[in-house]
Every structure is written in structure tokens, then in C-alpha cells.
Amino acid sequence: MKLFEPIQIRGMVLPNRIIYPAIQFNQGLRSARAKAYYAERGRGGAGAIIAGATSIDALGSEEPWKGAGGLEGFLQSLRPAVQEVKATGTRFGIQLWQGNLYPAGAGGKRAGVELVTVGERVAPSPGENGRALTIPEIQDIIHKFGAAAA
């Protein structure tokens, strides 16, 4: 069975083919709790872990673009968690997310801080009806995904 065999994907070797999918558990990516959570999944034998729902839009969330230090500060703040996961032999990635608002937004509370929701609900969205995106908005989202991936 190949499930437990290593696999190479464009020069990156995974120790097996078990992928821990992106699951949003509302602990962020940089907290001590998140770091411990992902490291434990690495020790459990996942070949790769995908952290969930990292916003592509600076207007919608403080992560990853708005925090102190901008993108570079965000990447540096992830380094301890990524290194701990990689020490288990597991690879680490993030799920890029646009959300259902344009510009993408986040709402509610996280770590006791009120997050402001921005943008308009776009279709298809759960709950309220959303409006259709325009072609320039779609192109903007495509650009933001590309920039976030880079």
C-alpha cells in the first residue's frame, strides 16, 4: 500500500501520503496553543499539515498582511511553529482563503478582540443573499491569491 510510502512533489519529499487537511479551529497560526496543536499532528505521523483559512485580503483580516511588520513579520512569526512541525519530518503549508465578502472580511471575536467585518456579502454565501462579483473584482481576487501564494 502506497499510503505510508514517501512521495516527491516538485522537489519536496513527504514522508508519507497522509495529509492533515485545513481545519479552522480559531487558534490562529502563531499562538502557543496552535504551535502545540500542529506539532502534535506532526508527531502523530501526518506527511503534511495544511493550516486553515489564512486571508488573502489586507482589508479583511489582520492575518497575514496587517499585523506588525506586515508580510515579513507574519512569516517570521510563523517560523517557530513551522520549525517545530518540520522537526517531526512533516511538511507545513497554509490554506489561502478569500471568504464570502468582498473585500474579504472577518467578523466576531478572536482572543477577546472584536474583529471588524468589511465588504459586502457576495454569492454564493450562506445565510443572506449575496451579490454577484464584477469581472474587475474577480480579477482582483485572482491577483491577491497569486500575491499571497508568492
Short mmCIF file of C-alpha atoms in Angstrom, two decimals:
data_model
loop_
_atom_site.label_atom_id
_atom_site.label_comp_id
_atom_site.label_asym_id
_atom_site.label_seq_id
_atom_site.Cartn_x
_atom_site.Cartn_y
_atom_site.Cartn_z
CA MET A 1 0.00 0.00 0.00
CA LYS A 2 1.45 3.38 -1.01
CA LEU A 3 -0.25 5.40 1.76
CA PHE A 4 2.76 5.03 4.06
CA GLU A 5 5.42 5.41 1.35
CA PRO A 6 7.27 8.70 0.75
CA ILE A 7 6.22 10.82 -2.21
CA GLN A 8 8.07 13.61 -4.00
CA ILE A 9 6.12 16.63 -5.22
CA ARG A 10 8.21 19.10 -7.24
CA GLY A 11 11.34 18.52 -5.18
CA MET A 12 9.55 18.40 -1.81
CA VAL A 13 9.55 14.96 -0.21
CA LEU A 14 6.70 13.98 2.08
CA PRO A 15 7.43 11.04 4.42
CA ASN A 16 4.03 9.53 3.57
CA ARG A 17 0.81 10.40 1.76
CA ILE A 18 -1.24 11.30 4.82
CA ILE A 19 -2.32 14.95 4.61
CA TYR A 20 -3.88 16.66 7.61
CA PRO A 21 -6.39 19.00 5.94
CA ALA A 22 -7.05 22.64 6.66
CA ILE A 23 -9.33 22.83 9.69
CA GLN A 24 -10.28 26.18 11.16
CA PHE A 25 -10.07 25.79 14.94
CA ASN A 26 -9.90 29.51 15.80
CA GLN A 27 -6.48 29.50 17.46
CA GLY A 28 -4.66 31.40 14.73
CA LEU A 29 -1.36 30.14 13.38
CA ARG A 30 1.08 31.71 15.79
CA SER A 31 -0.28 31.09 19.29
CA ALA A 32 1.40 28.63 21.64
CA ARG A 33 -1.74 26.52 21.52
CA ALA A 34 -1.72 26.41 17.69
CA LYS A 35 2.00 25.57 17.67
CA ALA A 36 1.43 22.66 20.07
CA TYR A 37 -1.64 21.51 18.11
CA TYR A 38 0.18 21.32 14.78
CA ALA A 39 3.35 19.80 16.27
CA GLU A 40 1.27 17.03 17.86
CA ARG A 41 -0.28 16.23 14.48
CA GLY A 42 3.24 16.01 13.05
CA ARG A 43 4.32 13.64 15.80
CA GLY A 44 1.17 11.64 15.05
CA GLY A 45 2.51 10.80 11.60
CA ALA A 46 0.97 13.19 9.09
CA GLY A 47 3.13 13.64 6.00
CA ALA A 48 1.90 17.21 5.59
CA ILE A 49 -0.26 19.60 7.57
CA ILE A 50 -2.29 22.38 5.98
CA ALA A 51 -3.23 25.18 8.40
CA GLY A 52 -6.66 26.63 7.74
CA ALA A 53 -8.13 29.87 6.46
CA THR A 54 -5.40 32.46 6.06
CA SER A 55 -6.91 35.57 4.48
CA ILE A 56 -5.56 36.93 1.21
CA ASP A 57 -7.04 40.34 1.76
CA ALA A 58 -5.41 43.02 3.91
CA LEU A 59 -8.74 44.76 4.33
CA GLY A 60 -10.47 41.72 5.77
CA SER A 61 -8.16 40.41 8.46
CA GLU A 62 -5.08 41.26 10.44
CA GLU A 63 -3.56 37.99 9.17
CA PRO A 64 -1.41 37.79 7.26
CA TRP A 65 -0.91 41.25 5.83
CA LYS A 66 -1.88 43.79 8.51
CA GLY A 67 -0.04 42.73 11.65
CA ALA A 68 3.02 44.48 12.96
CA GLY A 69 5.80 44.04 10.44
CA GLY A 70 3.48 43.25 7.52
CA LEU A 71 4.05 40.11 5.48
CA GLU A 72 7.66 39.67 6.60
CA GLY A 73 6.63 39.97 10.24
CA PHE A 74 3.86 37.42 9.67
CA LEU A 75 6.28 34.95 8.05
CA GLN A 76 8.85 35.43 10.83
CA SER A 77 6.19 34.87 13.48
CA LEU A 78 5.26 31.55 11.84
CA ARG A 79 8.85 30.29 11.84
CA PRO A 80 8.81 28.69 15.35
CA ALA A 81 5.65 26.68 14.63
CA VAL A 82 6.86 25.62 11.18
CA GLN A 83 10.27 24.57 12.54
CA GLU A 84 8.66 22.51 15.30
CA VAL A 85 6.41 20.73 12.79
CA LYS A 86 9.29 20.18 10.34
CA ALA A 87 11.37 18.66 13.16
CA THR A 88 8.83 15.80 13.21
CA GLY A 89 9.52 15.16 9.50
CA THR A 90 6.17 16.66 8.49
CA ARG A 91 5.76 19.44 5.92
CA PHE A 92 3.65 22.51 6.75
CA GLY A 93 1.51 24.70 4.49
CA ILE A 94 -1.36 27.17 4.78
CA GLN A 95 -4.74 27.30 3.10
CA LEU A 96 -5.28 30.62 1.33
CA TRP A 97 -8.81 31.91 1.82
CA GLN A 98 -10.90 34.69 0.34
CA GLY A 99 -14.09 34.28 2.35
CA ASN A 100 -17.57 35.28 1.30
CA LEU A 101 -17.17 39.05 1.47
CA TYR A 102 -15.60 41.45 -0.96
CA PRO A 103 -13.16 42.73 0.13
CA ALA A 104 -12.71 39.61 2.25
CA GLY A 105 -13.65 40.13 5.86
CA ALA A 106 -13.58 38.54 9.25
CA GLY A 107 -16.10 39.06 12.00
CA GLY A 108 -16.77 38.13 15.59
CA LYS A 109 -14.18 37.90 18.35
CA ARG A 110 -10.80 36.23 18.38
CA ALA A 111 -8.73 36.13 21.56
CA GLY A 112 -11.14 38.65 23.13
CA VAL A 113 -10.60 41.23 20.36
CA GLU A 114 -13.53 42.42 18.27
CA LEU A 115 -12.78 41.96 14.55
CA VAL A 116 -14.41 44.39 12.16
CA THR A 117 -16.29 42.91 9.22
CA VAL A 118 -15.76 44.79 5.97
CA GLY A 119 -17.00 44.36 2.46
CA GLU A 120 -20.27 43.16 1.01
CA ARG A 121 -21.54 39.59 1.05
CA VAL A 122 -21.03 38.00 -2.36
CA ALA A 123 -22.71 34.97 -3.89
CA PRO A 124 -22.79 32.15 -3.21
CA SER A 125 -22.85 32.76 0.53
CA PRO A 126 -24.56 31.01 3.40
CA GLY A 127 -27.40 32.89 5.01
CA GLU A 128 -28.19 36.20 3.39
CA ASN A 129 -28.28 36.58 -0.36
CA GLY A 130 -25.08 37.93 -1.84
CA ARG A 131 -24.46 39.96 -4.92
CA ALA A 132 -22.52 38.77 -7.95
CA LEU A 133 -18.87 39.77 -8.24
CA THR A 134 -17.87 42.03 -11.12
CA ILE A 135 -15.15 41.00 -13.57
CA PRO A 136 -12.67 43.53 -12.06
CA GLU A 137 -13.40 42.17 -8.56
CA ILE A 138 -12.78 38.60 -9.76
CA GLN A 139 -9.51 39.74 -11.34
CA ASP A 140 -8.57 41.46 -8.06
CA ILE A 141 -9.21 38.25 -6.09
CA ILE A 142 -7.14 36.24 -8.58
CA HIS A 143 -4.28 38.74 -8.21
CA LYS A 144 -4.48 38.57 -4.39
CA PHE A 145 -4.35 34.76 -4.44
CA GLY A 146 -1.27 34.94 -6.67
CA ALA A 147 0.42 37.51 -4.45
CA ALA A 148 -0.39 35.53 -1.30
CA ALA A 149 0.96 32.32 -2.85
CA ALA A 150 4.16 34.07 -3.93
#
